[in-house]
mmCIF file with all atom_site columns, C-alpha atoms in Angstrom:
data_model
loop_
_atom_site.group_PDB
_atom_site.id
_atom_site.type_symbol
_atom_site.label_atom_id
_atom_site.label_alt_id
_atom_site.label_comp_id
_atom_site.label_asym_id
_atom_site.label_entity_id
_atom_site.label_seq_id
_atom_site.pdbx_PDB_ins_code
_atom_site.Cartn_x
_atom_site.Cartn_y
_atom_site.Cartn_z
_atom_site.occupancy
_atom_site.B_iso_or_equiv
_atom_site.pdbx_formal_charge
_atom_site.auth_seq_id
_atom_site.auth_comp_id
_atom_site.auth_asym_id
_atom_site.auth_atom_id
_atom_site.pdbx_PDB_model_num
ATOM 1   C CA . ALA A 1 1   ? -3.010  -14.860 13.316  1.00 0.00 ? 1   ALA A CA 1
ATOM 2   C CA . ALA A 1 2   ? 0.748   -14.405 13.629  1.00 0.00 ? 2   ALA A CA 1
ATOM 3   C CA . ARG A 1 3   ? 0.610   -11.311 11.447  1.00 0.00 ? 3   ARG A CA 1
ATOM 4   C CA . ALA A 1 4   ? -2.067  -9.553  13.501  1.00 0.00 ? 4   ALA A CA 1
ATOM 5   C CA . THR A 1 5   ? -0.652  -10.640 16.777  1.00 0.00 ? 5   THR A CA 1
ATOM 6   C CA . LEU A 1 6   ? 2.831   -9.370  15.855  1.00 0.00 ? 6   LEU A CA 1
ATOM 7   C CA . MET A 1 7   ? 1.352   -6.079  14.348  1.00 0.00 ? 7   MET A CA 1
ATOM 8   C CA . GLY A 1 8   ? -0.734  -5.529  17.500  1.00 0.00 ? 8   GLY A CA 1
ATOM 9   C CA . GLY A 1 9   ? 2.324   -5.951  19.639  1.00 0.00 ? 9   GLY A CA 1
ATOM 10  C CA . LEU A 1 10  ? 4.059   -3.043  18.038  1.00 0.00 ? 10  LEU A CA 1
ATOM 11  C CA . PRO A 1 11  ? 4.311   0.383   19.878  1.00 0.00 ? 11  PRO A CA 1
ATOM 12  C CA . GLN A 1 12  ? 1.433   2.672   18.686  1.00 0.00 ? 12  GLN A CA 1
ATOM 13  C CA . GLY A 1 13  ? 2.439   6.028   17.338  1.00 0.00 ? 13  GLY A CA 1
ATOM 14  C CA . GLY A 1 14  ? 2.435   5.457   13.589  1.00 0.00 ? 14  GLY A CA 1
ATOM 15  C CA . GLY A 1 15  ? 0.429   7.408   11.052  1.00 0.00 ? 15  GLY A CA 1
ATOM 16  C CA . MET A 1 16  ? -0.728  7.175   7.458   1.00 0.00 ? 16  MET A CA 1
ATOM 17  C CA . ALA A 1 17  ? -2.054  9.771   5.061   1.00 0.00 ? 17  ALA A CA 1
ATOM 18  C CA . THR A 1 18  ? -3.199  9.735   1.479   1.00 0.00 ? 18  THR A CA 1
ATOM 19  C CA . ILE A 1 19  ? -1.891  12.560  -0.674  1.00 0.00 ? 19  ILE A CA 1
ATOM 20  C CA . ALA A 1 20  ? -2.918  13.526  -4.171  1.00 0.00 ? 20  ALA A CA 1
ATOM 21  C CA . ALA A 1 21  ? 0.626   13.173  -5.539  1.00 0.00 ? 21  ALA A CA 1
ATOM 22  C CA . THR A 1 22  ? 2.574   10.574  -7.315  1.00 0.00 ? 22  THR A CA 1
ATOM 23  C CA . PRO A 1 23  ? 5.489   8.682   -5.782  1.00 0.00 ? 23  PRO A CA 1
ATOM 24  C CA . ASP A 1 24  ? 7.878   10.738  -7.889  1.00 0.00 ? 24  ASP A CA 1
ATOM 25  C CA . GLU A 1 25  ? 6.421   13.965  -6.575  1.00 0.00 ? 25  GLU A CA 1
ATOM 26  C CA . LEU A 1 26  ? 6.810   12.685  -3.028  1.00 0.00 ? 26  LEU A CA 1
ATOM 27  C CA . ALA A 1 27  ? 10.404  11.447  -3.446  1.00 0.00 ? 27  ALA A CA 1
ATOM 28  C CA . GLU A 1 28  ? 12.024  14.646  -2.146  1.00 0.00 ? 28  GLU A CA 1
ATOM 29  C CA . ASP A 1 29  ? 9.794   14.780  0.893   1.00 0.00 ? 29  ASP A CA 1
ATOM 30  C CA . LEU A 1 30  ? 10.388  11.177  1.796   1.00 0.00 ? 30  LEU A CA 1
ATOM 31  C CA . ALA A 1 31  ? 14.164  11.710  1.365   1.00 0.00 ? 31  ALA A CA 1
ATOM 32  C CA . GLU A 1 32  ? 14.089  14.596  3.739   1.00 0.00 ? 32  GLU A CA 1
ATOM 33  C CA . HIS A 1 33  ? 12.817  12.114  6.428   1.00 0.00 ? 33  HIS A CA 1
ATOM 34  C CA . ASP A 1 34  ? 15.737  9.801   6.130   1.00 0.00 ? 34  ASP A CA 1
ATOM 35  C CA . GLY A 1 35  ? 13.729  6.699   5.458   1.00 0.00 ? 35  GLY A CA 1
ATOM 36  C CA . HIS A 1 36  ? 11.392  7.171   8.383   1.00 0.00 ? 36  HIS A CA 1
ATOM 37  C CA . VAL A 1 37  ? 8.390   7.622   6.225   1.00 0.00 ? 37  VAL A CA 1
ATOM 38  C CA . ALA A 1 38  ? 7.597   5.285   3.146   1.00 0.00 ? 38  ALA A CA 1
ATOM 39  C CA . ILE A 1 39  ? 5.074   4.991   0.426   1.00 0.00 ? 39  ILE A CA 1
ATOM 40  C CA . ALA A 1 40  ? 2.498   2.477   1.865   1.00 0.00 ? 40  ALA A CA 1
ATOM 41  C CA . ALA A 1 41  ? 0.207   2.199   -1.102  1.00 0.00 ? 41  ALA A CA 1
ATOM 42  C CA . LEU A 1 42  ? -0.235  3.257   -4.735  1.00 0.00 ? 42  LEU A CA 1
ATOM 43  C CA . ASN A 1 43  ? -4.017  3.786   -4.837  1.00 0.00 ? 43  ASN A CA 1
ATOM 44  C CA . THR A 1 44  ? -4.328  5.528   -8.178  1.00 0.00 ? 44  THR A CA 1
ATOM 45  C CA . PRO A 1 45  ? -1.918  7.130   -10.592 1.00 0.00 ? 45  PRO A CA 1
ATOM 46  C CA . GLY A 1 46  ? -2.128  10.332  -8.854  1.00 0.00 ? 46  GLY A CA 1
ATOM 47  C CA . ASN A 1 47  ? -2.899  9.347   -5.139  1.00 0.00 ? 47  ASN A CA 1
ATOM 48  C CA . THR A 1 48  ? -0.324  7.891   -2.875  1.00 0.00 ? 48  THR A CA 1
ATOM 49  C CA . VAL A 1 49  ? -0.508  6.624   0.796   1.00 0.00 ? 49  VAL A CA 1
ATOM 50  C CA . ILE A 1 50  ? 2.494   7.546   3.036   1.00 0.00 ? 50  ILE A CA 1
ATOM 51  C CA . SER A 1 51  ? 3.193   5.909   6.226   1.00 0.00 ? 51  SER A CA 1
ATOM 52  C CA . GLY A 1 52  ? 5.545   6.384   9.287   1.00 0.00 ? 52  GLY A CA 1
ATOM 53  C CA . PRO A 1 53  ? 5.815   8.243   12.576  1.00 0.00 ? 53  PRO A CA 1
ATOM 54  C CA . THR A 1 54  ? 2.606   10.342  13.117  1.00 0.00 ? 54  THR A CA 1
ATOM 55  C CA . GLU A 1 55  ? 4.437   13.792  13.318  1.00 0.00 ? 55  GLU A CA 1
ATOM 56  C CA . ARG A 1 56  ? 6.454   13.105  10.186  1.00 0.00 ? 56  ARG A CA 1
ATOM 57  C CA . VAL A 1 57  ? 3.464   11.935  8.103   1.00 0.00 ? 57  VAL A CA 1
ATOM 58  C CA . ALA A 1 58  ? 1.465   14.984  9.381   1.00 0.00 ? 58  ALA A CA 1
ATOM 59  C CA . GLU A 1 59  ? 4.330   17.329  8.380   1.00 0.00 ? 59  GLU A CA 1
ATOM 60  C CA . ILE A 1 60  ? 4.466   15.932  4.835   1.00 0.00 ? 60  ILE A CA 1
ATOM 61  C CA . SER A 1 61  ? 0.670   16.007  4.502   1.00 0.00 ? 61  SER A CA 1
ATOM 62  C CA . ALA A 1 62  ? 0.527   19.561  5.765   1.00 0.00 ? 62  ALA A CA 1
ATOM 63  C CA . ALA A 1 63  ? 3.157   20.602  3.205   1.00 0.00 ? 63  ALA A CA 1
ATOM 64  C CA . TRP A 1 64  ? 1.056   19.094  0.373   1.00 0.00 ? 64  TRP A CA 1
ATOM 65  C CA . ALA A 1 65  ? -2.022  20.567  1.716   1.00 0.00 ? 65  ALA A CA 1
ATOM 66  C CA . ALA A 1 66  ? -0.353  24.026  1.548   1.00 0.00 ? 66  ALA A CA 1
ATOM 67  C CA . LYS A 1 67  ? 0.243   23.268  -2.071  1.00 0.00 ? 67  LYS A CA 1
ATOM 68  C CA . HIS A 1 68  ? -3.593  22.858  -2.508  1.00 0.00 ? 68  HIS A CA 1
ATOM 69  C CA . ARG A 1 69  ? -3.229  19.117  -2.941  1.00 0.00 ? 69  ARG A CA 1
ATOM 70  C CA . LYS A 1 70  ? -5.942  16.998  -1.443  1.00 0.00 ? 70  LYS A CA 1
ATOM 71  C CA . THR A 1 71  ? -4.624  15.083  1.683   1.00 0.00 ? 71  THR A CA 1
ATOM 72  C CA . LYS A 1 72  ? -6.401  12.878  4.326   1.00 0.00 ? 72  LYS A CA 1
ATOM 73  C CA . THR A 1 73  ? -5.103  11.588  7.449   1.00 0.00 ? 73  THR A CA 1
ATOM 74  C CA . LEU A 1 74  ? -6.135  7.923   7.828   1.00 0.00 ? 74  LEU A CA 1
ATOM 75  C CA . THR A 1 75  ? -7.423  6.440   11.049  1.00 0.00 ? 75  THR A CA 1
ATOM 76  C CA . VAL A 1 76  ? -5.166  3.577   11.690  1.00 0.00 ? 76  VAL A CA 1
ATOM 77  C CA . SER A 1 77  ? -3.688  1.878   14.842  1.00 0.00 ? 77  SER A CA 1
ATOM 78  C CA . HIS A 1 78  ? -0.175  1.611   13.233  1.00 0.00 ? 78  HIS A CA 1
ATOM 79  C CA . ALA A 1 79  ? 1.791   2.805   10.349  1.00 0.00 ? 79  ALA A CA 1
ATOM 80  C CA . PHE A 1 80  ? 1.339   -0.227  8.115   1.00 0.00 ? 80  PHE A CA 1
ATOM 81  C CA . HIS A 1 81  ? 3.807   -0.811  5.267   1.00 0.00 ? 81  HIS A CA 1
ATOM 82  C CA . SER A 1 82  ? 6.400   1.525   6.818   1.00 0.00 ? 82  SER A CA 1
ATOM 83  C CA . PRO A 1 83  ? 9.750   1.031   8.499   1.00 0.00 ? 83  PRO A CA 1
ATOM 84  C CA . LEU A 1 84  ? 7.850   0.897   11.789  1.00 0.00 ? 84  LEU A CA 1
ATOM 85  C CA . MET A 1 85  ? 6.827   -2.676  10.571  1.00 0.00 ? 85  MET A CA 1
ATOM 86  C CA . ASP A 1 86  ? 10.486  -3.775  10.374  1.00 0.00 ? 86  ASP A CA 1
ATOM 87  C CA . PRO A 1 87  ? 10.748  -5.277  13.892  1.00 0.00 ? 87  PRO A CA 1
ATOM 88  C CA . ILE A 1 88  ? 8.195   -7.932  13.183  1.00 0.00 ? 88  ILE A CA 1
ATOM 89  C CA . LEU A 1 89  ? 9.588   -9.022  9.718   1.00 0.00 ? 89  LEU A CA 1
ATOM 90  C CA . GLU A 1 90  ? 11.836  -11.594 11.159  1.00 0.00 ? 90  GLU A CA 1
ATOM 91  C CA . PRO A 1 91  ? 9.600   -13.035 13.779  1.00 0.00 ? 91  PRO A CA 1
ATOM 92  C CA . PHE A 1 92  ? 6.768   -13.206 11.181  1.00 0.00 ? 92  PHE A CA 1
ATOM 93  C CA . THR A 1 93  ? 8.973   -14.942 8.722   1.00 0.00 ? 93  THR A CA 1
ATOM 94  C CA . GLN A 1 94  ? 10.004  -17.540 11.512  1.00 0.00 ? 94  GLN A CA 1
ATOM 95  C CA . ALA A 1 95  ? 6.331   -17.943 12.476  1.00 0.00 ? 95  ALA A CA 1
ATOM 96  C CA . ILE A 1 96  ? 5.199   -18.999 9.010   1.00 0.00 ? 96  ILE A CA 1
ATOM 97  C CA . THR A 1 97  ? 8.285   -20.819 7.812   1.00 0.00 ? 97  THR A CA 1
ATOM 98  C CA . ASN A 1 98  ? 6.923   -24.282 8.675   1.00 0.00 ? 98  ASN A CA 1
ATOM 99  C CA . LEU A 1 99  ? 3.539   -23.731 6.933   1.00 0.00 ? 99  LEU A CA 1
ATOM 100 C CA . THR A 1 100 ? 2.862   -25.657 3.679   1.00 0.00 ? 100 THR A CA 1
ATOM 101 C CA . TYR A 1 101 ? 2.661   -23.346 0.639   1.00 0.00 ? 101 TYR A CA 1
ATOM 102 C CA . HIS A 1 102 ? 1.083   -24.054 -2.745  1.00 0.00 ? 102 HIS A CA 1
ATOM 103 C CA . GLN A 1 103 ? 1.104   -22.233 -5.984  1.00 0.00 ? 103 GLN A CA 1
ATOM 104 C CA . PRO A 1 104 ? -2.235  -20.619 -6.865  1.00 0.00 ? 104 PRO A CA 1
ATOM 105 C CA . THR A 1 105 ? -4.329  -22.805 -9.248  1.00 0.00 ? 105 THR A CA 1
ATOM 106 C CA . LEU A 1 106 ? -6.307  -19.817 -10.595 1.00 0.00 ? 106 LEU A CA 1
ATOM 107 C CA . PRO A 1 107 ? -4.786  -16.574 -11.942 1.00 0.00 ? 107 PRO A CA 1
ATOM 108 C CA . LEU A 1 108 ? -3.990  -14.367 -9.033  1.00 0.00 ? 108 LEU A CA 1
ATOM 109 C CA . LEU A 1 109 ? -2.609  -10.713 -8.991  1.00 0.00 ? 109 LEU A CA 1
ATOM 110 C CA . SER A 1 110 ? -0.092  -9.801  -6.374  1.00 0.00 ? 110 SER A CA 1
ATOM 111 C CA . ASN A 1 111 ? -0.607  -6.453  -4.770  1.00 0.00 ? 111 ASN A CA 1
ATOM 112 C CA . LEU A 1 112 ? 3.083   -6.697  -3.648  1.00 0.00 ? 112 LEU A CA 1
ATOM 113 C CA . THR A 1 113 ? 4.145   -6.554  -7.314  1.00 0.00 ? 113 THR A CA 1
ATOM 114 C CA . GLY A 1 114 ? 0.948   -5.437  -9.169  1.00 0.00 ? 114 GLY A CA 1
ATOM 115 C CA . GLU A 1 115 ? 1.609   -8.324  -11.595 1.00 0.00 ? 115 GLU A CA 1
ATOM 116 C CA . PRO A 1 116 ? 0.345   -11.850 -11.857 1.00 0.00 ? 116 PRO A CA 1
ATOM 117 C CA . ALA A 1 117 ? 1.677   -13.874 -8.773  1.00 0.00 ? 117 ALA A CA 1
ATOM 118 C CA . ASP A 1 118 ? 4.776   -16.077 -9.527  1.00 0.00 ? 118 ASP A CA 1
ATOM 119 C CA . GLU A 1 119 ? 6.435   -18.734 -7.475  1.00 0.00 ? 119 GLU A CA 1
ATOM 120 C CA . ARG A 1 120 ? 7.471   -16.393 -4.898  1.00 0.00 ? 120 ARG A CA 1
ATOM 121 C CA . ILE A 1 121 ? 3.941   -16.130 -3.485  1.00 0.00 ? 121 ILE A CA 1
ATOM 122 C CA . ALA A 1 122 ? 4.580   -19.566 -1.987  1.00 0.00 ? 122 ALA A CA 1
ATOM 123 C CA . THR A 1 123 ? 7.316   -18.471 0.287   1.00 0.00 ? 123 THR A CA 1
ATOM 124 C CA . PRO A 1 124 ? 7.496   -16.925 3.746   1.00 0.00 ? 124 PRO A CA 1
ATOM 125 C CA . GLU A 1 125 ? 9.601   -14.094 2.366   1.00 0.00 ? 125 GLU A CA 1
ATOM 126 C CA . TYR A 1 126 ? 6.901   -12.969 0.024   1.00 0.00 ? 126 TYR A CA 1
ATOM 127 C CA . TRP A 1 127 ? 4.409   -12.706 2.930   1.00 0.00 ? 127 TRP A CA 1
ATOM 128 C CA . ALA A 1 128 ? 6.984   -10.869 5.088   1.00 0.00 ? 128 ALA A CA 1
ATOM 129 C CA . GLN A 1 129 ? 7.535   -8.374  2.247   1.00 0.00 ? 129 GLN A CA 1
ATOM 130 C CA . HIS A 1 130 ? 3.770   -8.066  2.092   1.00 0.00 ? 130 HIS A CA 1
ATOM 131 C CA . ILE A 1 131 ? 3.828   -6.480  5.603   1.00 0.00 ? 131 ILE A CA 1
ATOM 132 C CA . ARG A 1 132 ? 6.466   -3.842  4.599   1.00 0.00 ? 132 ARG A CA 1
ATOM 133 C CA . GLN A 1 133 ? 6.388   -3.087  0.946   1.00 0.00 ? 133 GLN A CA 1
ATOM 134 C CA . PRO A 1 134 ? 3.754   -0.783  -0.668  1.00 0.00 ? 134 PRO A CA 1
ATOM 135 C CA . VAL A 1 135 ? 0.518   -2.047  -1.796  1.00 0.00 ? 135 VAL A CA 1
ATOM 136 C CA . ARG A 1 136 ? 0.426   -1.656  -5.607  1.00 0.00 ? 136 ARG A CA 1
ATOM 137 C CA . PHE A 1 137 ? -3.189  -1.387  -6.154  1.00 0.00 ? 137 PHE A CA 1
ATOM 138 C CA . HIS A 1 138 ? -3.425  0.867   -9.190  1.00 0.00 ? 138 HIS A CA 1
ATOM 139 C CA . PRO A 1 139 ? -0.628  -1.205  -10.975 1.00 0.00 ? 139 PRO A CA 1
ATOM 140 C CA . ALA A 1 140 ? -2.836  -4.377  -10.444 1.00 0.00 ? 140 ALA A CA 1
ATOM 141 C CA . ILE A 1 141 ? -5.909  -2.659  -11.622 1.00 0.00 ? 141 ILE A CA 1
ATOM 142 C CA . THR A 1 142 ? -4.029  -1.405  -14.667 1.00 0.00 ? 142 THR A CA 1
ATOM 143 C CA . HIS A 1 143 ? -2.727  -4.949  -15.315 1.00 0.00 ? 143 HIS A CA 1
ATOM 144 C CA . ILE A 1 144 ? -6.068  -6.672  -15.182 1.00 0.00 ? 144 ILE A CA 1
ATOM 145 C CA . ALA A 1 145 ? -8.358  -4.008  -16.646 1.00 0.00 ? 145 ALA A CA 1
ATOM 146 C CA . PRO A 1 146 ? -7.981  -5.077  -20.267 1.00 0.00 ? 146 PRO A CA 1
ATOM 147 C CA . GLU A 1 147 ? -9.105  -8.599  -19.253 1.00 0.00 ? 147 GLU A CA 1
ATOM 148 C CA . THR A 1 148 ? -12.289 -7.683  -17.355 1.00 0.00 ? 148 THR A CA 1
ATOM 149 C CA . GLY A 1 149 ? -14.960 -5.163  -17.280 1.00 0.00 ? 149 GLY A CA 1
ATOM 150 C CA . ILE A 1 150 ? -16.300 -5.957  -13.859 1.00 0.00 ? 150 ILE A CA 1
ATOM 151 C CA . PHE A 1 151 ? -14.715 -4.986  -10.581 1.00 0.00 ? 151 PHE A CA 1
ATOM 152 C CA . LEU A 1 152 ? -16.507 -5.934  -7.259  1.00 0.00 ? 152 LEU A CA 1
ATOM 153 C CA . GLU A 1 153 ? -15.750 -4.477  -3.931  1.00 0.00 ? 153 GLU A CA 1
ATOM 154 C CA . LEU A 1 154 ? -17.021 -6.164  -0.776  1.00 0.00 ? 154 LEU A CA 1
ATOM 155 C CA . GLY A 1 155 ? -16.875 -4.133  2.334   1.00 0.00 ? 155 GLY A CA 1
ATOM 156 C CA . PRO A 1 156 ? -18.351 -1.261  4.474   1.00 0.00 ? 156 PRO A CA 1
ATOM 157 C CA . ASP A 1 157 ? -16.593 1.537   2.608   1.00 0.00 ? 157 ASP A CA 1
ATOM 158 C CA . PRO A 1 158 ? -16.155 1.978   -1.335  1.00 0.00 ? 158 PRO A CA 1
ATOM 159 C CA . VAL A 1 159 ? -12.473 2.951   -0.989  1.00 0.00 ? 159 VAL A CA 1
ATOM 160 C CA . LEU A 1 160 ? -11.239 0.621   -3.560  1.00 0.00 ? 160 LEU A CA 1
ATOM 161 C CA . ALA A 1 161 ? -14.154 1.110   -5.894  1.00 0.00 ? 161 ALA A CA 1
ATOM 162 C CA . THR A 1 162 ? -13.268 4.882   -6.067  1.00 0.00 ? 162 THR A CA 1
ATOM 163 C CA . ALA A 1 163 ? -9.575  4.010   -6.538  1.00 0.00 ? 163 ALA A CA 1
ATOM 164 C CA . THR A 1 164 ? -10.443 1.727   -9.285  1.00 0.00 ? 164 THR A CA 1
ATOM 165 C CA . GLN A 1 165 ? -12.721 4.252   -10.993 1.00 0.00 ? 165 GLN A CA 1
ATOM 166 C CA . HIS A 1 166 ? -9.916  6.753   -10.917 1.00 0.00 ? 166 HIS A CA 1
ATOM 167 C CA . THR A 1 167 ? -7.306  4.241   -12.133 1.00 0.00 ? 167 THR A CA 1
ATOM 168 C CA . LEU A 1 168 ? -9.798  3.195   -14.999 1.00 0.00 ? 168 LEU A CA 1
ATOM 169 C CA . SER A 1 169 ? -10.319 6.747   -16.183 1.00 0.00 ? 169 SER A CA 1
ATOM 170 C CA . HIS A 1 170 ? -6.545  7.247   -16.229 1.00 0.00 ? 170 HIS A CA 1
ATOM 171 C CA . ILE A 1 171 ? -6.205  4.147   -18.550 1.00 0.00 ? 171 ILE A CA 1
ATOM 172 C CA . THR A 1 172 ? -8.914  5.176   -20.801 1.00 0.00 ? 172 THR A CA 1
ATOM 173 C CA . THR A 1 173 ? -8.104  9.075   -21.107 1.00 0.00 ? 173 THR A CA 1
ATOM 174 C CA . GLY A 1 174 ? -4.437  8.983   -20.248 1.00 0.00 ? 174 GLY A CA 1
ATOM 175 C CA . THR A 1 175 ? -5.080  11.434  -17.322 1.00 0.00 ? 175 THR A CA 1
ATOM 176 C CA . ASP A 1 176 ? -6.071  11.059  -13.794 1.00 0.00 ? 176 ASP A CA 1
ATOM 177 C CA . ARG A 1 177 ? -9.351  12.743  -12.957 1.00 0.00 ? 177 ARG A CA 1
ATOM 178 C CA . PRO A 1 178 ? -9.849  14.306  -9.622  1.00 0.00 ? 178 PRO A CA 1
#
């Protein structure tokens, strides 16, 4: 509840977009925006979500569309996983400091690291970083793919199923299929 309440209290005006580009390809564009726009998610090896002030995100997205790369503006209330989340990190950490944390008893992948969760998952700092750092979806899928053949997405839109399919095709062929 603290996370949603704090996020909801942030000023609106942030945007997010998905761009058919790698983080390395986007690095120069992000640098030109002086840290105002950040990578919000690594969806697939060739698809990255950026987040930040709406105008800046739109500018970067338009530049990549002009390069004939697929882009899509996401319908969001805020620029999640971006510097616009910074004002809530300390209040969120304080709000959850007195909670009791436990290490997972089952294997759990962290979408903060894309790797199996370690002892950090049972700390307030981990969950604060979770608000601000990129979601590492495709690294997590890449890590777990050799151990499973079944992926199940529950929800109204098959966004993650599509990202999973693209990531798996990259793993098996060594290329990212459009």
